[in-house]
Coordinates of C-alpha atoms and ligand atoms in Angstrom, one line a residue:
X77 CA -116.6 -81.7 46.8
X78 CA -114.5 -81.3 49.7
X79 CA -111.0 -80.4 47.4
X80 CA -113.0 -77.8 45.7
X81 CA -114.3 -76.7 49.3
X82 CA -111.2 -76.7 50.6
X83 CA -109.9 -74.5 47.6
X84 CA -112.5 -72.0 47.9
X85 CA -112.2 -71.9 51.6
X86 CA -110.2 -68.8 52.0
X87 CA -112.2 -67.1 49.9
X88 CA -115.6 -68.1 51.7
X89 CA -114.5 -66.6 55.2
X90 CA -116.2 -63.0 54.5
X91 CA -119.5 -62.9 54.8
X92 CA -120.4 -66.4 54.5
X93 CA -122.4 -67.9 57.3
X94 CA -120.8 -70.9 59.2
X95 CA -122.1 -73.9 58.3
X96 CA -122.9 -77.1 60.2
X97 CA -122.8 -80.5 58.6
X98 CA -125.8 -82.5 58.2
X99 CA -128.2 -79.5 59.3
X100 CA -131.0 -79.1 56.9
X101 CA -129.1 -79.6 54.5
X102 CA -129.3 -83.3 52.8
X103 CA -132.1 -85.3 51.9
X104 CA -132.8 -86.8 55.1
X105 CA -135.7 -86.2 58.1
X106 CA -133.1 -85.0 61.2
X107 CA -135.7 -87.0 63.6
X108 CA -135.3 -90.3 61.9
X109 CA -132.5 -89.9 59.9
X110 CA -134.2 -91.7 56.7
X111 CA -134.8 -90.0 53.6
X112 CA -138.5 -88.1 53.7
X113 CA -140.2 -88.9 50.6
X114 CA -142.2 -87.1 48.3
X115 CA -145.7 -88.9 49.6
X116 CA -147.1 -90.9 52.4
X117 CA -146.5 -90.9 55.8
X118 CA -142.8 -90.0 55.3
X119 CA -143.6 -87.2 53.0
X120 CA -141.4 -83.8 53.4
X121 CA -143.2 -81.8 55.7
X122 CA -142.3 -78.2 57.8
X123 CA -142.7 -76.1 60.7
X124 CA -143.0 -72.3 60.7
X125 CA -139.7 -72.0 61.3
X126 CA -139.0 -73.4 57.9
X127 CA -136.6 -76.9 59.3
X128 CA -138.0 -80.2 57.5
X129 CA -138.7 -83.2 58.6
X130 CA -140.6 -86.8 57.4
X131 CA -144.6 -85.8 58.2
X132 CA -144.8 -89.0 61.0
X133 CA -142.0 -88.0 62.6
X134 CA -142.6 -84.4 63.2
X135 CA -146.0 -85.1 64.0
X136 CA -144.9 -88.0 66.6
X137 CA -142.4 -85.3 67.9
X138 CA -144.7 -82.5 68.7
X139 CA -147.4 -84.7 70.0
X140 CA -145.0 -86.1 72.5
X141 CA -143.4 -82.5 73.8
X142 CA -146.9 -81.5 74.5
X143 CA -147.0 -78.1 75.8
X144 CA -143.5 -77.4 75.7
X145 CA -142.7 -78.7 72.2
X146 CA -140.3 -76.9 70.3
X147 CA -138.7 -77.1 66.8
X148 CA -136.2 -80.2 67.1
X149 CA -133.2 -78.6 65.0
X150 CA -133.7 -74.8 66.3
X151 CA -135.9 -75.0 69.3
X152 CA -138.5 -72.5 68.2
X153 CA -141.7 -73.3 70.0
X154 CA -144.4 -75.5 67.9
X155 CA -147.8 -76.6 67.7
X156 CA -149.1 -79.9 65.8
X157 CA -151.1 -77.0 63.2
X158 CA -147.5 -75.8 63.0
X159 CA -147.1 -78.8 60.3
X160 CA -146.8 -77.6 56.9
X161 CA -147.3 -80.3 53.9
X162 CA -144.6 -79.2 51.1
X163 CA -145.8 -80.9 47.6
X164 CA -142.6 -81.1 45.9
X165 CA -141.5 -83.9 43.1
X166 CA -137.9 -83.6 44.3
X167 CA -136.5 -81.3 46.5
X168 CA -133.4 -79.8 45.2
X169 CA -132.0 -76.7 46.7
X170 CA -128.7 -75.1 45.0
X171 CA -126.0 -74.7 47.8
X172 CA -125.2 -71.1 46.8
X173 CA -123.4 -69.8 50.1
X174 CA -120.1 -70.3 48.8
X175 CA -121.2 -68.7 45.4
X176 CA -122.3 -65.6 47.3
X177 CA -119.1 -65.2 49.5
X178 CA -117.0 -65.9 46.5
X179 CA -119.3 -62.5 45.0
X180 CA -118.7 -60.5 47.7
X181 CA -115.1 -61.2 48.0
X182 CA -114.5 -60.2 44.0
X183 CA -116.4 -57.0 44.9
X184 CA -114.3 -56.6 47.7
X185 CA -111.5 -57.4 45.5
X186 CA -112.3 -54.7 42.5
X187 CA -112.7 -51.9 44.8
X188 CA -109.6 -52.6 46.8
X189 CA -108.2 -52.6 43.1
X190 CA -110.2 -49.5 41.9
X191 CA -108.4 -47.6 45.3
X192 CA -105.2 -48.7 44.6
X193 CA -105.9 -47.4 40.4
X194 CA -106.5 -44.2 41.8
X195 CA -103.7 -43.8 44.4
X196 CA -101.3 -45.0 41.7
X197 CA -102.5 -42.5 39.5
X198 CA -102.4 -39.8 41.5
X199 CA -98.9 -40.8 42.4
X200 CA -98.0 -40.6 39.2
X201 CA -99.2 -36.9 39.0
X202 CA -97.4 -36.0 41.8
X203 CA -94.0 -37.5 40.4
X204 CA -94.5 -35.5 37.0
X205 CA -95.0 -32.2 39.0
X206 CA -91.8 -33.3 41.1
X207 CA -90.2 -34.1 38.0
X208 CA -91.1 -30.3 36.6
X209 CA -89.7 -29.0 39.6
X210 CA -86.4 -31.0 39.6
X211 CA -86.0 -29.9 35.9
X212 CA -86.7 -26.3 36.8
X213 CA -84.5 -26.2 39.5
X214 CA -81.7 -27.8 37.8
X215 CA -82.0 -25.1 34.5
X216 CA -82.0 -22.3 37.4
X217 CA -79.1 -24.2 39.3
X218 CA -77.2 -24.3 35.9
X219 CA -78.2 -20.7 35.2
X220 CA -76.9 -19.3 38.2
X221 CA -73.7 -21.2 37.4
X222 CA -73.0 -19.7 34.3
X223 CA -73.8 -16.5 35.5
X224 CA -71.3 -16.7 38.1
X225 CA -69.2 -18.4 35.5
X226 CA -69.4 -15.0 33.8
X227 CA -69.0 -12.6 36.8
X228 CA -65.6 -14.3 37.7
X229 CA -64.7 -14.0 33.8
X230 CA -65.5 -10.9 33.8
X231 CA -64.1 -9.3 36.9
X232 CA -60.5 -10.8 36.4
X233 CA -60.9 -9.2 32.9
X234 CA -59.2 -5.7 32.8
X235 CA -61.7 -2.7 32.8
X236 CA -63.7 -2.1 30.8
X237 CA -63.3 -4.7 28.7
X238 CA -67.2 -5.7 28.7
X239 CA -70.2 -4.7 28.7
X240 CA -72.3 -6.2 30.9
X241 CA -74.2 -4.6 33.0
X242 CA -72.0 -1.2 33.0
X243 CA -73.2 1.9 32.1
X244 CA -71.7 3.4 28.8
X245 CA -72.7 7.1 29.2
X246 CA -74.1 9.4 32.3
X247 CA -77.4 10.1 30.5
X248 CA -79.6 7.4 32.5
X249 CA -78.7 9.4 35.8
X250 CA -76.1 7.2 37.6
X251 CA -78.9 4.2 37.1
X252 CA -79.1 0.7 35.3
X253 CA -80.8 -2.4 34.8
X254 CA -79.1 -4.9 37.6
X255 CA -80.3 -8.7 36.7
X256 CA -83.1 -10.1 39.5
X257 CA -83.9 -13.1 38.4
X258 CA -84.3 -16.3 36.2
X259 CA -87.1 -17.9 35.2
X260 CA -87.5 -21.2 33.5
X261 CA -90.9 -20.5 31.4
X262 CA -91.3 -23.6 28.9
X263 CA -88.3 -26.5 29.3
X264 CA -89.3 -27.6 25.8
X265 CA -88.6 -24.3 24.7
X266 CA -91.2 -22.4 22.0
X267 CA -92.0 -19.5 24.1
X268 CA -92.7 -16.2 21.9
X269 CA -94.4 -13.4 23.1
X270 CA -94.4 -11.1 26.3
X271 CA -97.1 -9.3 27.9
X272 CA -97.7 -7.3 31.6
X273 CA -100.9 -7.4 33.1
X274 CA -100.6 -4.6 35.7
X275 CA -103.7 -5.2 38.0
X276 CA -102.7 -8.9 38.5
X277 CA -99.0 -8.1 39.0
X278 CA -98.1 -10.3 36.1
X279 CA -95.9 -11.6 33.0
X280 CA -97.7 -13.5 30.5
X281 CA -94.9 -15.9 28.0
X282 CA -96.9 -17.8 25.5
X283 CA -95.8 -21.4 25.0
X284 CA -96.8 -24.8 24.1
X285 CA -98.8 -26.9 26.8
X286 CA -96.3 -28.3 29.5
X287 CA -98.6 -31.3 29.4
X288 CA -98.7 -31.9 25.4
X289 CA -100.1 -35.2 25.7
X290 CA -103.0 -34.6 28.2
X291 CA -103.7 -30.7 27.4
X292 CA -102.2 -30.1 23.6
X293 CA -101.9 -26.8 22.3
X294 CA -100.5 -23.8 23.0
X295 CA -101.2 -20.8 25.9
X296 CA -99.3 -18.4 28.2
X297 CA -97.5 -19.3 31.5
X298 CA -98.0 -16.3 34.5
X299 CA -95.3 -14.9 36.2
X300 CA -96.0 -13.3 39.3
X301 CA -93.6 -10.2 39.4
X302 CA -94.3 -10.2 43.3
X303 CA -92.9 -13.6 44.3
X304 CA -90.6 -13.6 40.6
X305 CA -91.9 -17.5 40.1
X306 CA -93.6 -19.3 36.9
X307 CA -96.8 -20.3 38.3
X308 CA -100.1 -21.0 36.6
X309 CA -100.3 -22.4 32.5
X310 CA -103.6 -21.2 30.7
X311 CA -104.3 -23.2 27.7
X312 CA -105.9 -20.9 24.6
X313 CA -104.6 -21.7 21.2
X314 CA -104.7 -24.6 19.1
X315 CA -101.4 -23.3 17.4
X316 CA -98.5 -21.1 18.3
X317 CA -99.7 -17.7 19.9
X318 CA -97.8 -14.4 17.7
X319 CA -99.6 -11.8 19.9
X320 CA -100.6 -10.4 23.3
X321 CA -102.4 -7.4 23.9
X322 CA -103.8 -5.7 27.0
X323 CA -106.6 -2.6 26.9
X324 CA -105.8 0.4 28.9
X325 CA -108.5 0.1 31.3
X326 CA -106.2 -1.9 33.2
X327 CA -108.8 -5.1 33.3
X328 CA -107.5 -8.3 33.2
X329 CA -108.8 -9.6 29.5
X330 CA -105.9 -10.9 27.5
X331 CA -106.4 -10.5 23.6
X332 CA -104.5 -13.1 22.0
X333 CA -103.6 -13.5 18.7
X334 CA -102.1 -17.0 17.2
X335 CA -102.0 -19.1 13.9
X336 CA -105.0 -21.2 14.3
X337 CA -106.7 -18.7 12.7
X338 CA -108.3 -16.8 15.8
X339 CA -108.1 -14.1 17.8
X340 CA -109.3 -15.0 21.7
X341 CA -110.3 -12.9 24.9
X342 CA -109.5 -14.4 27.7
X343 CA -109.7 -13.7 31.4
X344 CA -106.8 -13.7 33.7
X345 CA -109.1 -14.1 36.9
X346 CA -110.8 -17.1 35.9
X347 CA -108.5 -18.6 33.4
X348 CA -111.2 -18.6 30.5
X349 CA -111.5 -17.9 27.3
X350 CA -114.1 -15.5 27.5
X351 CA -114.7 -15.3 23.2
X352 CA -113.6 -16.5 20.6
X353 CA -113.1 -14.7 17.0
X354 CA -112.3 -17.1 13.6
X355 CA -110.3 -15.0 11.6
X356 CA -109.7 -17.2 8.7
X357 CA -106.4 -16.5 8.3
X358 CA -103.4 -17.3 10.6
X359 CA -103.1 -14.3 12.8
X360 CA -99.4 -12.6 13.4
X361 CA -100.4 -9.7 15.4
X362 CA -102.9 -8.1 17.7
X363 CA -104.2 -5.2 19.7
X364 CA -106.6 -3.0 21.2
X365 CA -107.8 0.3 20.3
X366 CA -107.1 2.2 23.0
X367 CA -109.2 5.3 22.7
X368 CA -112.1 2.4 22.8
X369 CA -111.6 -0.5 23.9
X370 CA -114.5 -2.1 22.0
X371 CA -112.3 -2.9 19.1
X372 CA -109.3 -5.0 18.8
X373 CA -107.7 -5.6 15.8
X374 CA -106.2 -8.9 14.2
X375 CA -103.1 -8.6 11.8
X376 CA -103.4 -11.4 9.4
X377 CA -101.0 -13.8 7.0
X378 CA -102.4 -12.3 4.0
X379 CA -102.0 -8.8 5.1
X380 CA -105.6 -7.7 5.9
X381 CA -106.3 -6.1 9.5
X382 CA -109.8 -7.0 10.8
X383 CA -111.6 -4.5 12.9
X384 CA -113.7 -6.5 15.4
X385 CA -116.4 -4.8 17.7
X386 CA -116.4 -6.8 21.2
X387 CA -120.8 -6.4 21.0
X388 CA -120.8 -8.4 18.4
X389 CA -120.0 -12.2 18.7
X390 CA -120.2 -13.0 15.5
X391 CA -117.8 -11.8 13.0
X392 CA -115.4 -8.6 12.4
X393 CA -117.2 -5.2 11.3
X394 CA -114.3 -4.1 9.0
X395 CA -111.8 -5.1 6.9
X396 CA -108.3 -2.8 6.2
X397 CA -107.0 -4.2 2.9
X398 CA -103.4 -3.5 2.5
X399 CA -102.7 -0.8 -0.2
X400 CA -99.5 -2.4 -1.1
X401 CA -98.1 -5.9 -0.3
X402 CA -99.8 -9.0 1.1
X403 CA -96.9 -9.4 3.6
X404 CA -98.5 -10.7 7.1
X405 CA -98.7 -7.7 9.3
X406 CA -95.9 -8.8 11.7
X407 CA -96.8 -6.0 13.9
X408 CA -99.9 -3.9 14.7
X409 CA -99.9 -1.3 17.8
X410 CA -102.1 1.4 18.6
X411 CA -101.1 5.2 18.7
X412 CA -104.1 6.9 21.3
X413 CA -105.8 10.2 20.1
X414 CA -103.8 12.7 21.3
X415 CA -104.0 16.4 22.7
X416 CA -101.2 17.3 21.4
X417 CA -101.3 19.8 18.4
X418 CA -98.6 18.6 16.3
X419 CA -100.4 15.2 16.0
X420 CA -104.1 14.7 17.3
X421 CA -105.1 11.9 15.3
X422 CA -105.1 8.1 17.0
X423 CA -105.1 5.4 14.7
X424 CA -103.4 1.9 14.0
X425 CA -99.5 1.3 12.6
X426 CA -99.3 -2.0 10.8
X427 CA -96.1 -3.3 10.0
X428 CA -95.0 -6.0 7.6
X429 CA -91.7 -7.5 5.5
X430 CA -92.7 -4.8 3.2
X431 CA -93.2 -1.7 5.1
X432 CA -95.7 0.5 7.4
X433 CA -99.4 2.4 7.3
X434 CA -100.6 4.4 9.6
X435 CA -104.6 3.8 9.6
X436 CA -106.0 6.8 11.2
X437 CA -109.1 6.4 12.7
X438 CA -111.9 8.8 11.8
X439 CA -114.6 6.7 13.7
X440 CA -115.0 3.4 14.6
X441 CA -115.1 2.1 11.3
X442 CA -113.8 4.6 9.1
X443 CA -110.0 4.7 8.8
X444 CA -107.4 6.5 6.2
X445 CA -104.4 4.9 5.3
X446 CA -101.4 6.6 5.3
X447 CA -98.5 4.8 4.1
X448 CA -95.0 5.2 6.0
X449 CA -92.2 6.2 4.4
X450 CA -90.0 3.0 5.6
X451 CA -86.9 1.5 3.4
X452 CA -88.9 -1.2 1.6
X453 CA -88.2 -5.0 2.4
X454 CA -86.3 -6.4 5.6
X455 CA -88.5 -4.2 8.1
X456 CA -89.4 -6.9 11.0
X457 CA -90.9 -5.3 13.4
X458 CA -92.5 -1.9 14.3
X459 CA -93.0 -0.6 18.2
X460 CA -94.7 2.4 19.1
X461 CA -94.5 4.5 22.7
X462 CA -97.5 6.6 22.6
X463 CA -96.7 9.2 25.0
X464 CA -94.0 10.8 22.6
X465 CA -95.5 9.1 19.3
X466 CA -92.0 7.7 18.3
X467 CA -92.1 4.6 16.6
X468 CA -89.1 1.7 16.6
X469 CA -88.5 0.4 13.1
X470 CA -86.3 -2.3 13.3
X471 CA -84.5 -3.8 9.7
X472 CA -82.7 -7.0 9.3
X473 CA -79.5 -7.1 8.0
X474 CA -80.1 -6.8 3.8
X475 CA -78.7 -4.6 1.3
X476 CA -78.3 -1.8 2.7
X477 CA -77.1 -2.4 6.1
X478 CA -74.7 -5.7 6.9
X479 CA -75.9 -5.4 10.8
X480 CA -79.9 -5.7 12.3
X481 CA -80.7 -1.6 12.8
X482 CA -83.5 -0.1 15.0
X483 CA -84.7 3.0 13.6
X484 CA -86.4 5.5 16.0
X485 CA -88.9 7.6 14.2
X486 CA -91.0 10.6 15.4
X487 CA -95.3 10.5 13.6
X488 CA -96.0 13.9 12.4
X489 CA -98.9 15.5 10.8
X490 CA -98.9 17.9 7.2
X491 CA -101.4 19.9 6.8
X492 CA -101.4 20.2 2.5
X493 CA -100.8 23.2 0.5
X494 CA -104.2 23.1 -0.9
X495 CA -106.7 23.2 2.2
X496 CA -109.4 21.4 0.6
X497 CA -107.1 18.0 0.8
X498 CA -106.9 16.4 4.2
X499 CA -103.8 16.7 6.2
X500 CA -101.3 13.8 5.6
X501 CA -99.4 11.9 8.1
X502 CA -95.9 10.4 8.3
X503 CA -92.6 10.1 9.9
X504 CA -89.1 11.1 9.5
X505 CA -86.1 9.1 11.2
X506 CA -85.0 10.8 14.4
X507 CA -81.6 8.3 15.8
X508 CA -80.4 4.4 14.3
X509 CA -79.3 2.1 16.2
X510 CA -77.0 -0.6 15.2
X511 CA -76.7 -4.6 16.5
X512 CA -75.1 -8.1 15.1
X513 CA -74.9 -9.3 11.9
X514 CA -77.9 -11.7 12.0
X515 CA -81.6 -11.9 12.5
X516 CA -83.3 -15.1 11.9
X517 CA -86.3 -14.7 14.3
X518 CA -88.6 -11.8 14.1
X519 CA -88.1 -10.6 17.7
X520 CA -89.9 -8.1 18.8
X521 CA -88.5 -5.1 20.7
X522 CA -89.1 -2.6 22.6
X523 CA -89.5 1.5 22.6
X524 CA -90.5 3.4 26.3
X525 CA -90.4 6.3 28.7
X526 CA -87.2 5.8 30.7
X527 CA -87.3 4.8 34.4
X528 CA -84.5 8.0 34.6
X529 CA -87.4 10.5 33.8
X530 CA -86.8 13.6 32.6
X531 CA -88.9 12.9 29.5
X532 CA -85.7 10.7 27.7
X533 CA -86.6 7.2 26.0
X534 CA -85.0 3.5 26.0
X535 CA -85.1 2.0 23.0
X536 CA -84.4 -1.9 23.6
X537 CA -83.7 -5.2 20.7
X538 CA -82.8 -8.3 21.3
X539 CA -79.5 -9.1 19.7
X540 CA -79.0 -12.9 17.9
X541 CA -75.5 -12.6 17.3
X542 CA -74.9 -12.1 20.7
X543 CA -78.0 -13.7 22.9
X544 CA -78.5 -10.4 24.7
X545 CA -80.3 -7.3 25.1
X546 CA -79.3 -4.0 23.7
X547 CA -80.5 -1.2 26.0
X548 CA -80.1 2.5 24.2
X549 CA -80.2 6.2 24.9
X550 CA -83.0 7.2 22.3
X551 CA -81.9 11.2 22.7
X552 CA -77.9 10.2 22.7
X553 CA -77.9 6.9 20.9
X554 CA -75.6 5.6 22.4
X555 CA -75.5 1.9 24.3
X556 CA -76.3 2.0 27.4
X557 CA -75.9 -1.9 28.7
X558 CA -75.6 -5.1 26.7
X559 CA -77.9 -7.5 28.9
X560 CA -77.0 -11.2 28.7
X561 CA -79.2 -14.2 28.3
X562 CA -79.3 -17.7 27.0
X563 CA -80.7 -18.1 24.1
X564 CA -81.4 -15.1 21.3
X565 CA -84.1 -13.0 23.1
X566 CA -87.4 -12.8 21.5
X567 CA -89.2 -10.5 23.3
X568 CA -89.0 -7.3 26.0
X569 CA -91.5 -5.8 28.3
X570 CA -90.7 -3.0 31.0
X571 CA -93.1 -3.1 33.9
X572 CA -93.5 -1.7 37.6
X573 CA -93.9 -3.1 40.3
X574 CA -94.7 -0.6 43.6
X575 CA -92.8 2.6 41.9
X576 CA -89.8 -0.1 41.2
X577 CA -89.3 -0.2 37.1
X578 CA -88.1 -3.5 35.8
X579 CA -87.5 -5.1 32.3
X580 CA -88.2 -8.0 31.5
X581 CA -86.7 -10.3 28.0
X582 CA -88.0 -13.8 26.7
X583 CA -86.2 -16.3 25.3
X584 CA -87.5 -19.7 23.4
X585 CA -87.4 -20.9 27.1
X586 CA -86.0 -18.7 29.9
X587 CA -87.3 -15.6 31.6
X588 CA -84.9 -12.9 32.8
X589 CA -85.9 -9.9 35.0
X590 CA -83.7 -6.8 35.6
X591 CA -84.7 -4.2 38.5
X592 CA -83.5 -0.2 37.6
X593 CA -81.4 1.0 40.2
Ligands
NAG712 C1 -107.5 -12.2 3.9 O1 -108.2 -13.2 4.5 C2 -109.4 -12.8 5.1 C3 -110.1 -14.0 5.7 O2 -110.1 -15.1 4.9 C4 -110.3 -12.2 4.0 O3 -111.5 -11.7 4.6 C5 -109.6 -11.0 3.3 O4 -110.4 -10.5 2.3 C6 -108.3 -11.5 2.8 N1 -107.5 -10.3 2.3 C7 -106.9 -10.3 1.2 C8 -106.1 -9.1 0.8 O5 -106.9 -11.2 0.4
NAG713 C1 -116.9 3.4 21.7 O1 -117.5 3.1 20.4 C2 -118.9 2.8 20.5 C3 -119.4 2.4 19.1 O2 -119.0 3.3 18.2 C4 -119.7 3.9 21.1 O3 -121.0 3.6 21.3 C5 -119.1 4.3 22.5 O4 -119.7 5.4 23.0 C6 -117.6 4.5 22.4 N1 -117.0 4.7 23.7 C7 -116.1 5.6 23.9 C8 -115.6 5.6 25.3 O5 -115.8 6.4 23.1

């Protein structure tokens, strides 16, 4: 008894009351000090305040202290019909103290543990974001390095003899793009597609989860073009996102587009996806209609387009079967219903491996396809700016061309000889634009109003041969700048941010932002 005691000791300091030898404890009357028995005149017997004693001796006790008699073992005050007969056979009580502080010291124990689980778990967290943060600030340091790696190379090389960042031609009023800044998007890499969402001052990049293992799949990483930093991730997609849209009522709903077989909405202000469209096919490309911005539009593998109307939930409310191949439409974009005479129709271009239509839109589910007269095969991406109705066709290098061309093309509208047949409408080539020799990626690239004014165009491709961007003259064709980054660029977006025009270009994992000036 006493080595077990003694081994339990430390544990039966908290909480367990101190104990006195002897006390009420044994088998024993504490008057006479002979063991009370379970009948006669030494039979177990009580007070009120619950201490026992042999029946004589208690009764002896009391009768003697009169008056004044009190409890022998705690001095509570006691009267002769005080006395209590207990009928027990054998009086065993369990000692149990050193049970119940051995209890209340394991409780003590597993939440001390349970603390300590959570501090160390929350430690962890904060190492992984550290960790992030160490490995974004060492791409950026490493950036910067080549970049001035570059500058030296290039300013000890004779004039002229690159170029980066140097205008080729006067047309872009004495201004250029001049590189702002770096941003690591995804370390892991698999970033696609770009978007701008004006009214939060932000660049979407879609990626896979940062944190595969706790959040999988795959969403878009913000930007904030005010401070120029990566911050929040919004998960979406299951699988890898192929489009981003934005309406033009300059809301904040993303339409998303990826190859889980769904197109999403989601909001920018909460972070949610707001619905949730099953396409049934992978989906390559997106948009909105943008003379009504209940429907979107989902390009899919097999080379349908789905017409979806935002009021209903459910399912899509058309179907555009494609009149010739079952490509995927790599690229869908939206020309707005014009007031302009020469083409007043709005409608959808969808673009795939094997060529373009033109859906015009007679209402919101009646459309008229209009196939483009594109060079059949290799055609990897169409762009369109609205304002002037020119659409970029880029080709990958193929049979007829050994290098990755961008041809500009102006929509136009025919009325037909005989009036009683509708008026067709097509394109004709207006300025080509030649890069490298190779195009593995389908990037996507980029046709706009030029931050210059004066009503002239930038056309803009990414160039894999030479991991840069190509910025054009549309009116002049000729090459403006030759914009460097690290990896082949996959994507460009020009924004503004307060009257300042940037441009923005992706790569599998790096951001780069260039201010006109
Ligand atoms: C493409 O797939 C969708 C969804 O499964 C289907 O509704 C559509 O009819 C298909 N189109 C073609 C051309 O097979
Ligand atoms: C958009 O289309 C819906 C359905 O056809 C129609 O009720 C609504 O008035 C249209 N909105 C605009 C702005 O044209």
């Amino acid at each position: 008894m006493s080595g077990v005691q003694s081994l339990l000791a430390p544990l039966a300091v908290v909480g367990a009351p101190p104990r006195q030898e002897g006390e009420g404890e044994g088998e024993t009357c504490s008057i006479c000090f002979e063991p009370w028995t379970t009948a006669g005149d030494h039979r177990l017997a009580t007070l009120r305040c619950g201490h026992l004693f042999g029946k004589t001796c208690i009764e002896r006790w009391v009768k003697s202290q009169g008056q004044e008699a009190k409890c022998p073992q705690c001095n509570k005050k006691a009267k002769r019909s005080d006395i209590v007969l207990l009928y027990a056979h054998k009086l065993r009580a369990l000692d149990n103290t050193e049970q119940e502080g051995m209890k209340k010291s394991l409780e003590q124990e597993q939440s001390r543990r349970r603390k300590a689980e959570l501090e160390s778990a929350q430690f962890r967290l904060q190492l992984q974001v550290v960790t992030d943060e160490n490995g974004k600030l060492r791409r950026q340091l490493q950036e910067l390095r080549t970049l001035m790696a570059q500058t030296g190379g290039r300013a000890s090389q004779p004039h002229g003899a690159s170029l980066q960042g140097q205008r080729q031609d006067g047309s872009q009023g004495g201004h250029h793009y001049v590189f702002s800044k770096a941003v690591l998007v995804s370390q892991a890499g698999g970033c696609r597609v770009l978007s701008y969402c004006e009214p939060l001052s932000c660049l979407l990049a879609s990626q896979p989860s940062p944190q595969a293992t706790l959040v999988p799949g795959c969403g878009v990483k913000k930007v904030s073009t005010v401070t120029m930093k990566a911050c929040q991730y919004v998960p979406i997609h299951i699988k890898q996102i192929r489009g981003l849209a934005f309406n033009n009522q300059a809301d904040s709903l993303l339409l998303s587009a990826a190859l889980d077989n769904t197109i999403k909405l989601t909001s920018l202000i909460t972070n949610t996806v707001v619905q949730t469209y099953n396409t049934g096919k992978p989906v390559w490309s997106c948009c909105w209609c943008l003379d009504n911005s209940t429907y979107v539009y989902a390009g899919l593998s097999n080379g349908s387009v789905l017409v979806y109307d935002t009021r209903d939930t459910s399912t899509h409310v058309h179907e555009l079967q494609p009149l010739r191949s079952r490509c995927p439409v790599a690229s869908l974009s939206y020309v707005p219903r014009a007031a302009s005479s020469s083409f007043p129709c709005g409608g959808l271009i969808a673009g795939s491996l094997e060529g373009g239509c033109f859906w015009e839109q007679l209402d919101g589910t009646t459309y008229r396809p209009h196939l483009l007269p594109l060079e059949t095969g290799g055609c990897t991406d169409i762009q369109v700016e609205a304002e002037s109705r020119h659409c970029l066709v880029t080709y990958r290098p193929g049979r007829s061309s050994a290098y990755l061309r961008c041809v500009l093309m102006e929509l136009a509208r025919t009325p037909q000889l005989d009036s009683a047949q509708e008026p067709s409408c097509s394109c004709y080539p207006v300025q080509t634009f030649n890069a490298g020799a190779s195009c593995k990626l389908l990037t996507k690239n980029a046709v706009f109003r030029s931050p210059a004014g004066g009503g002239s165009s930038l056309v803009c491709a990414g160039d894999e041969a030479s991991s840069s961007t190509m910025v054009w003259d549309a009116s002049s064709g000729a090459l403006v700048q030759k914009l460097p980054a690290d990896l082949p660029v996959l994507d460009i977006c020009p924004f503004e941010v307060n009257q300042d025009s940037y441009l923005a270009s992706l790569t599998e994992k790096m951001l780069k932002i260039y201010k006109w000036e």
